[in-house]
Coordinates of C-alpha atoms in Angstrom, one line a residue:
M719 CA 64.9 32.6 -37.7
N720 CA 67.5 35.4 -38.2
G721 CA 70.1 35.5 -41.0
Q722 CA 70.0 34.1 -44.5
S723 CA 66.8 32.5 -45.6
L724 CA 66.9 28.8 -46.2
L725 CA 63.5 28.4 -47.7
C726 CA 63.5 26.0 -50.6
S727 CA 60.9 24.5 -52.9
G728 CA 62.1 20.9 -53.3
P729 CA 64.4 18.1 -52.2
D730 CA 67.3 19.1 -54.6
A731 CA 68.1 22.0 -52.3
L732 CA 68.6 19.7 -49.3
T733 CA 72.4 19.4 -49.7
A734 CA 75.1 19.0 -47.1
D735 CA 75.8 22.7 -47.2
W736 CA 72.1 23.5 -46.7
M737 CA 71.8 21.1 -43.8
Q738 CA 75.0 22.5 -42.2
K739 CA 73.5 26.0 -42.3
A740 CA 70.1 24.9 -41.0
L741 CA 71.4 22.8 -38.1
T742 CA 73.9 25.6 -37.2
A743 CA 71.2 28.2 -37.3
G744 CA 69.1 26.0 -35.0
N745 CA 72.0 25.6 -32.6
V746 CA 72.1 21.8 -33.2
L747 CA 75.6 21.8 -34.5
G748 CA 78.7 23.2 -32.9
T749 CA 82.0 22.3 -34.5
E750 CA 80.6 19.3 -36.3
H751 CA 80.5 19.3 -40.1
V752 CA 77.8 17.8 -42.4
E753 CA 79.7 15.8 -45.1
A754 CA 76.8 14.3 -46.9
V755 CA 73.0 14.1 -47.0
S756 CA 70.8 11.4 -48.6
V757 CA 67.2 12.3 -49.2
K758 CA 64.1 10.0 -49.4
R759 CA 60.6 11.2 -49.9
L760 CA 58.1 9.7 -47.4
G761 CA 55.2 9.0 -49.7
L762 CA 52.9 7.5 -47.1
A763 CA 53.5 10.4 -44.8
T764 CA 52.7 13.0 -47.4
N765 CA 49.5 15.0 -46.8
A766 CA 47.5 17.3 -49.1
F767 CA 49.4 20.4 -48.1
G768 CA 52.9 19.3 -47.4
N769 CA 55.7 16.9 -48.5
L770 CA 58.0 15.1 -46.1
F771 CA 61.5 14.0 -46.7
R772 CA 63.8 11.9 -44.5
C773 CA 67.4 13.1 -44.6
R774 CA 70.1 10.7 -43.5
L775 CA 73.2 12.7 -42.4
T776 CA 76.9 11.9 -42.5
I777 CA 78.5 14.1 -40.0
K778 CA 82.2 14.5 -39.2
G779 CA 83.0 15.0 -35.5
G780 CA 79.4 14.1 -34.5
S781 CA 78.3 13.3 -31.0
P782 CA 75.5 11.1 -29.7
N783 CA 73.3 14.2 -29.5
I784 CA 73.5 14.9 -33.2
P785 CA 70.7 13.2 -35.1
E786 CA 71.5 10.6 -37.7
T787 CA 68.3 11.4 -39.5
A788 CA 65.9 14.3 -39.7
I789 CA 62.7 15.2 -41.4
V790 CA 62.2 18.2 -43.7
K791 CA 58.6 19.3 -44.3
L792 CA 58.0 21.5 -47.3
P793 CA 54.7 22.9 -48.7
S794 CA 53.0 21.0 -51.5
T795 CA 53.9 22.2 -55.0
N796 CA 50.3 21.7 -56.2
R797 CA 48.8 25.1 -57.0
T798 CA 45.4 24.3 -55.6
A799 CA 47.0 23.1 -52.3
I800 CA 49.1 26.2 -52.2
R801 CA 46.1 28.5 -52.5
A802 CA 44.1 26.5 -49.9
A803 CA 47.0 26.5 -47.4
K804 CA 47.4 30.2 -47.7
W805 CA 43.6 30.8 -47.5
L806 CA 43.4 28.8 -44.3
S807 CA 46.8 29.9 -42.9
L808 CA 47.9 26.3 -42.5
H809 CA 51.7 26.7 -42.8
Q810 CA 51.7 29.7 -40.5
R811 CA 49.7 27.8 -37.8
E812 CA 52.1 24.9 -37.8
Y813 CA 55.2 27.2 -37.7
D814 CA 53.7 29.1 -34.8
F815 CA 53.0 25.9 -32.9
Y816 CA 56.6 24.8 -33.2
R817 CA 58.1 28.2 -32.6
I818 CA 55.9 29.3 -29.7
L819 CA 54.0 26.5 -28.1
A820 CA 55.7 23.1 -28.6
R821 CA 58.3 23.6 -25.9
H822 CA 55.6 24.4 -23.4
A823 CA 53.0 21.9 -24.3
Q824 CA 52.3 18.7 -22.3
I825 CA 52.2 16.6 -25.4
R826 CA 55.2 15.3 -27.3
S827 CA 55.8 16.6 -30.8
P828 CA 58.9 16.3 -33.0
T829 CA 61.8 18.5 -31.8
L830 CA 62.2 21.5 -34.1
Y831 CA 65.8 21.9 -35.3
Y832 CA 65.1 24.8 -37.7
G833 CA 62.0 26.5 -39.0
E834 CA 61.1 29.4 -41.3
F835 CA 58.0 31.0 -42.6
D836 CA 57.5 33.8 -45.1
A837 CA 54.3 35.8 -44.2
R838 CA 54.2 37.3 -47.7
T839 CA 54.3 34.2 -49.8
H840 CA 53.3 31.6 -47.1
Q841 CA 56.3 29.5 -48.0
S842 CA 57.5 27.5 -45.0
L843 CA 60.1 25.1 -43.9
L844 CA 60.4 22.7 -40.9
L845 CA 63.4 20.7 -40.1
I846 CA 62.3 18.4 -37.3
E847 CA 63.1 15.2 -35.4
D848 CA 62.6 11.9 -37.1
L849 CA 60.4 9.7 -35.0
Q850 CA 61.9 6.4 -36.1
G851 CA 61.1 3.5 -33.8
M852 CA 57.6 4.8 -33.4
E853 CA 54.7 4.0 -35.8
S854 CA 51.4 5.6 -36.9
I855 CA 48.4 3.4 -37.8
S856 CA 46.3 3.6 -40.9
Q857 CA 42.9 5.2 -40.3
T858 CA 41.4 2.5 -42.6
K859 CA 42.6 -0.2 -40.2
G860 CA 41.8 1.8 -37.1
V861 CA 43.7 1.9 -33.8
G862 CA 43.1 -0.6 -31.0
S863 CA 41.5 0.2 -27.6
R864 CA 44.8 0.7 -25.7
Q865 CA 46.2 3.1 -28.3
A866 CA 43.0 5.0 -28.6
L867 CA 42.8 5.5 -24.9
L868 CA 46.4 6.6 -24.8
A869 CA 45.8 9.1 -27.6
V870 CA 42.8 10.6 -25.7
R871 CA 44.8 10.8 -22.5
E872 CA 47.7 12.6 -24.2
I873 CA 45.5 15.2 -26.0
A874 CA 43.7 15.7 -22.7
K875 CA 47.0 16.9 -21.2
L876 CA 47.4 19.5 -23.9
H877 CA 43.8 20.7 -23.6
G878 CA 43.8 20.7 -19.8
Q879 CA 47.0 22.7 -19.7
F880 CA 45.5 25.6 -21.6
W881 CA 41.8 25.2 -20.7
D882 CA 40.1 28.6 -20.6
A883 CA 43.6 30.2 -20.6
V884 CA 43.7 31.2 -24.3
D885 CA 43.9 34.9 -23.5
Q886 CA 47.2 34.3 -21.7
P887 CA 50.7 33.6 -23.0
P888 CA 51.9 31.4 -24.7
V889 CA 48.5 30.8 -26.4
K890 CA 47.3 34.4 -26.6
G891 CA 47.5 35.6 -30.2
L892 CA 47.6 32.2 -31.8
F893 CA 45.2 31.3 -34.6
D894 CA 41.5 31.4 -33.5
T895 CA 39.5 28.7 -35.2
F896 CA 36.3 30.5 -34.0
A897 CA 37.1 33.8 -35.8
P898 CA 34.0 34.7 -38.0
G899 CA 36.1 35.1 -41.1
Y900 CA 37.6 31.7 -40.8
T901 CA 34.3 29.9 -40.0
R902 CA 32.8 31.5 -43.1
K903 CA 35.6 30.1 -45.1
L904 CA 35.0 26.7 -43.7
Q905 CA 31.2 26.9 -44.4
T906 CA 32.0 27.9 -48.0
A907 CA 34.5 25.1 -48.5
Y908 CA 32.1 22.5 -46.9
L909 CA 29.3 23.5 -49.3
A910 CA 31.7 23.3 -52.2
C911 CA 32.7 19.7 -51.2
L912 CA 29.3 18.4 -50.2
P913 CA 27.9 17.6 -53.7
I914 CA 31.1 15.9 -54.6
V915 CA 30.7 13.7 -51.5
F916 CA 27.1 12.9 -52.4
D917 CA 28.2 11.9 -55.9
R918 CA 31.0 9.7 -54.7
F919 CA 29.3 8.1 -51.7
D920 CA 25.6 8.4 -52.4
A921 CA 24.9 4.8 -51.3
H922 CA 25.9 5.7 -47.7
F923 CA 23.5 8.7 -47.4
S924 CA 19.9 8.3 -46.5
P925 CA 17.4 11.0 -47.6
F926 CA 17.4 12.2 -44.0
S927 CA 21.2 12.5 -43.8
V928 CA 21.3 14.3 -47.1
R929 CA 18.8 16.9 -45.9
F930 CA 20.6 17.2 -42.6
A931 CA 24.0 17.7 -44.3
E932 CA 22.6 20.4 -46.6
T933 CA 20.8 22.3 -43.9
L934 CA 23.8 22.1 -41.5
G935 CA 26.0 23.4 -44.3
T936 CA 24.2 26.8 -44.3
R937 CA 24.4 27.0 -40.5
Y938 CA 28.0 26.1 -39.7
V939 CA 28.8 29.7 -38.7
S940 CA 26.1 29.5 -36.1
H941 CA 27.4 26.1 -35.0
F942 CA 30.8 27.5 -34.4
G943 CA 29.3 30.4 -32.6
N944 CA 27.6 28.0 -30.2
L945 CA 30.8 26.2 -29.5
A946 CA 32.7 29.5 -29.0
A947 CA 30.4 30.2 -26.1
G948 CA 31.8 27.2 -24.3
P949 CA 35.3 26.4 -22.9
K950 CA 38.2 27.1 -25.2
T951 CA 41.7 25.6 -25.3
F952 CA 44.5 24.9 -27.7
V953 CA 43.6 22.2 -30.2
H954 CA 45.6 20.0 -32.6
G955 CA 42.9 20.4 -35.3
D956 CA 43.7 17.2 -37.3
F957 CA 44.0 14.7 -34.5
R958 CA 43.8 11.3 -36.3
S959 CA 45.7 8.1 -36.2
E960 CA 48.1 8.9 -39.1
N961 CA 49.2 12.0 -37.2
C962 CA 49.8 10.0 -34.0
F963 CA 53.0 8.1 -33.4
F964 CA 53.0 5.2 -30.9
G965 CA 56.0 3.6 -29.3
N966 CA 56.4 -0.2 -29.0
E967 CA 55.8 -0.2 -25.2
G968 CA 54.3 1.9 -22.5
D969 CA 52.8 5.3 -23.0
D970 CA 55.3 6.6 -25.6
F971 CA 53.3 8.9 -27.8
A972 CA 53.9 11.9 -30.1
A973 CA 51.7 14.0 -32.4
I974 CA 52.7 15.5 -35.8
D975 CA 51.2 17.7 -38.4
W976 CA 50.0 20.8 -36.5
Q977 CA 48.7 22.7 -39.6
G978 CA 45.2 22.8 -38.2
S979 CA 46.1 23.9 -34.7
G980 CA 44.8 26.9 -32.9
I981 CA 42.3 28.1 -30.3
G982 CA 39.1 26.0 -30.4
S983 CA 37.0 23.4 -28.6
G984 CA 39.1 20.6 -27.1
L985 CA 36.4 18.0 -27.6
Y986 CA 36.6 18.4 -31.3
D987 CA 40.0 16.6 -31.2
V988 CA 38.4 13.8 -29.2
A989 CA 35.3 13.6 -31.4
Y990 CA 37.3 13.6 -34.6
F991 CA 39.8 11.0 -33.4
L992 CA 37.2 8.5 -32.0
A993 CA 34.9 8.9 -34.9
T994 CA 37.5 8.5 -37.7
S995 CA 40.5 6.7 -36.3
V996 CA 38.6 3.9 -34.4
T997 CA 36.3 1.3 -35.9
I998 CA 32.6 1.8 -35.3
E999 CA 32.4 -1.2 -33.0
N1000 CA 35.5 -0.2 -31.0
R1001 CA 34.3 3.4 -30.6
R1002 CA 31.0 2.2 -29.2
R1003 CA 32.8 0.0 -26.8
I1004 CA 35.4 2.5 -25.4
E1005 CA 34.0 6.0 -26.0
C1006 CA 32.4 6.4 -22.5
S1007 CA 35.6 5.2 -20.8
A1008 CA 37.7 7.5 -23.0
L1009 CA 35.5 10.5 -22.2
K1010 CA 35.7 9.7 -18.4
E1011 CA 39.5 9.6 -18.6
Y1012 CA 39.5 12.8 -20.7
H1013 CA 37.3 14.6 -18.2
A1014 CA 39.3 13.6 -15.2
I1015 CA 42.6 14.8 -16.8
V1016 CA 41.3 18.2 -18.0
C1017 CA 39.7 18.9 -14.6
R1018 CA 42.9 18.0 -12.8
L1019 CA 45.0 20.3 -15.0
G1020 CA 42.7 23.3 -15.2
A1021 CA 39.1 22.9 -16.2
K1022 CA 36.7 24.5 -13.6
D1023 CA 33.0 24.0 -13.3
F1024 CA 33.1 21.4 -16.0
S1025 CA 30.9 18.4 -15.2
F1026 CA 31.0 15.0 -17.0
E1027 CA 27.6 15.9 -18.5
D1028 CA 29.2 19.0 -19.9
C1029 CA 32.0 16.9 -21.4
W1030 CA 29.6 14.4 -22.9
H1031 CA 27.5 17.2 -24.3
G1032 CA 30.5 18.9 -25.9
Y1033 CA 31.7 15.6 -27.4
R1034 CA 28.4 15.0 -29.1
Q1035 CA 28.1 18.6 -30.3
N1036 CA 31.6 18.5 -31.8
M1037 CA 30.6 15.5 -33.9
L1038 CA 29.1 18.1 -36.2
T1039 CA 32.5 19.7 -36.6
A1040 CA 34.1 16.2 -37.2
F1041 CA 31.5 15.7 -39.9
M1042 CA 32.6 18.9 -41.6
S1043 CA 36.2 17.7 -41.6
C1044 CA 35.2 14.4 -43.2
I1045 CA 33.3 16.2 -45.9
L1046 CA 36.2 18.5 -46.6
G1047 CA 38.6 15.6 -46.7
C1048 CA 36.5 13.2 -48.7
G1049 CA 35.2 15.9 -51.1
G1050 CA 38.4 17.9 -51.5
A1051 CA 40.9 15.1 -52.1
K1052 CA 41.7 13.3 -55.3
L1053 CA 40.7 9.7 -54.9
D1054 CA 43.2 8.5 -57.4
D1055 CA 44.1 5.2 -55.9
Q1056 CA 42.3 2.3 -54.2
R1057 CA 43.8 3.1 -50.8
R1058 CA 42.4 6.6 -50.7
V1059 CA 39.0 5.3 -51.9
E1060 CA 38.9 2.7 -49.2
L1061 CA 39.9 5.3 -46.5
A1062 CA 37.3 7.9 -47.6
T1063 CA 34.6 5.3 -47.8
E1064 CA 35.4 4.1 -44.3
L1065 CA 35.5 7.6 -42.9
I1066 CA 32.0 8.4 -44.3
R1067 CA 30.7 5.2 -42.8
R1068 CA 32.2 5.9 -39.4
I1069 CA 31.1 9.5 -39.1
L1070 CA 27.5 8.8 -40.2
A1071 CA 27.4 6.0 -37.6
A1072 CA 28.7 8.3 -34.9
L1073 CA 26.1 11.0 -35.7
E1074 CA 23.4 8.4 -35.5
D1075 CA 24.7 6.7 -32.4
L1076 CA 25.1 9.9 -30.4
D1077 CA 22.0 11.6 -31.8
A1078 CA 24.2 14.5 -32.7
Y1079 CA 21.4 15.8 -35.1
E1080 CA 19.9 17.6 -32.1
F1081 CA 22.7 20.1 -32.2
L1082 CA 21.7 21.4 -35.6
P1083 CA 21.5 25.2 -35.0
G1084 CA 18.1 26.9 -35.6
R1085 CA 17.5 29.5 -38.3
D1086 CA 19.5 32.7 -37.8
R1087 CA 17.6 35.7 -36.6
F1088 CA 16.4 37.7 -39.5
G1089 CA 18.5 40.8 -40.2
S1090 CA 21.6 39.4 -38.4
S1091 CA 24.9 39.2 -40.3
S1092 CA 24.9 35.4 -39.9
H1093 CA 21.4 35.3 -41.4
G1094 CA 22.5 37.1 -44.5
F1095 CA 25.5 34.8 -44.9
S1096 CA 23.3 31.8 -44.4
V1097 CA 20.8 32.9 -47.1
L1098 CA 23.7 33.7 -49.5
S1099 CA 25.2 30.3 -48.8
R1100 CA 21.9 28.5 -49.4
S1101 CA 21.3 30.3 -52.7
G1102 CA 24.9 29.7 -53.9
Y1103 CA 24.8 26.1 -52.9
R1104 CA 21.5 25.5 -54.9
I1105 CA 23.0 27.1 -58.0
Y1106 CA 26.2 25.2 -57.7
R1107 CA 24.6 21.9 -57.3
F1108 CA 22.2 22.5 -60.1
A1109 CA 25.2 23.5 -62.4
R1110 CA 26.9 20.2 -61.4
R1111 CA 23.9 18.2 -62.3
L1112 CA 23.7 19.9 -65.7
G1113 CA 27.3 19.2 -66.3
G1114 CA 27.2 15.6 -65.0
K1115 CA 28.6 14.1 -61.9
A1116 CA 32.3 14.6 -61.2
S1117 CA 34.3 11.4 -61.4
A1118 CA 35.3 9.8 -58.2

């Protein structure tokens, strides 16, 4: 956005004057005047990298088109979260989605009233629509069949719209989740989180699944290389029930939290959603129907030479990526209350069941060719992981 920067670090800055400037800069206000703002932090909607605040506006001379409430999203003030968000370009990716793609995408997201991002500091600000009247559903509880199928249909519209068109505007130039530098970061983060997950949830891992998880951890770069050879589209990247908002009736749906978005494999969004936001029993019951609907929609909107067998193959293969996301979430987060412990435990149960049910183990990449750049990184990762895990054992297990 042009003009004076409105970046701020906390809710105390969200005054009536600040809101007036932001809504005017975003062309939301005309002659109206913001007289007062009351701010409430949305604790349940706070994620690891951002804080959400609901702002209730008192406006003089308002019209029905002026929102009574709005959401402000600011970065986390936690130093570790700040470093991680910058390392993974999370705030920039979400800002780019709202600035460039949201108005084109065939999926509803909150309307952007004003946004700003500082490329030097990675500070960001989003002033967006408040989706009051819609609800998200706890991952621990899991979404029902109707809502799960609706979510898959809606994400299929986004994927189909940009299927194998990522080298064309408006997607061209957006964050590439298959970029080698980024996939190496993910592999490194996964290996750092894996021993923590083993310590916290050892009862859920069999000897086989432990060996698989460790071997996969040194070959994730190759896994992403295999996925990159297939169809690409624009993905949400963190497509789970708590980032999905459902209306009371019909097909009213919206997706929030686009920090993980970028160019990637569309079936990752589907695999991650069905494996982590639906109960094990419900996933087993609906996943074939969900994949058939997904396949029909992406083919209607743009996918060419993409059979249902290809779709099912990609879904199973992307369970390995969904597994990585669960390890990062369950190993990197502080489990400092019972709700988080219950959620993390359920996610581990669900993803391990999905890997087993779908025999996703067969997609473990083979050893990298000796002398290749990926082989060198794999060897380095394996050595570093062994030293790291040995050091953790000497120091004692980290507390859950």
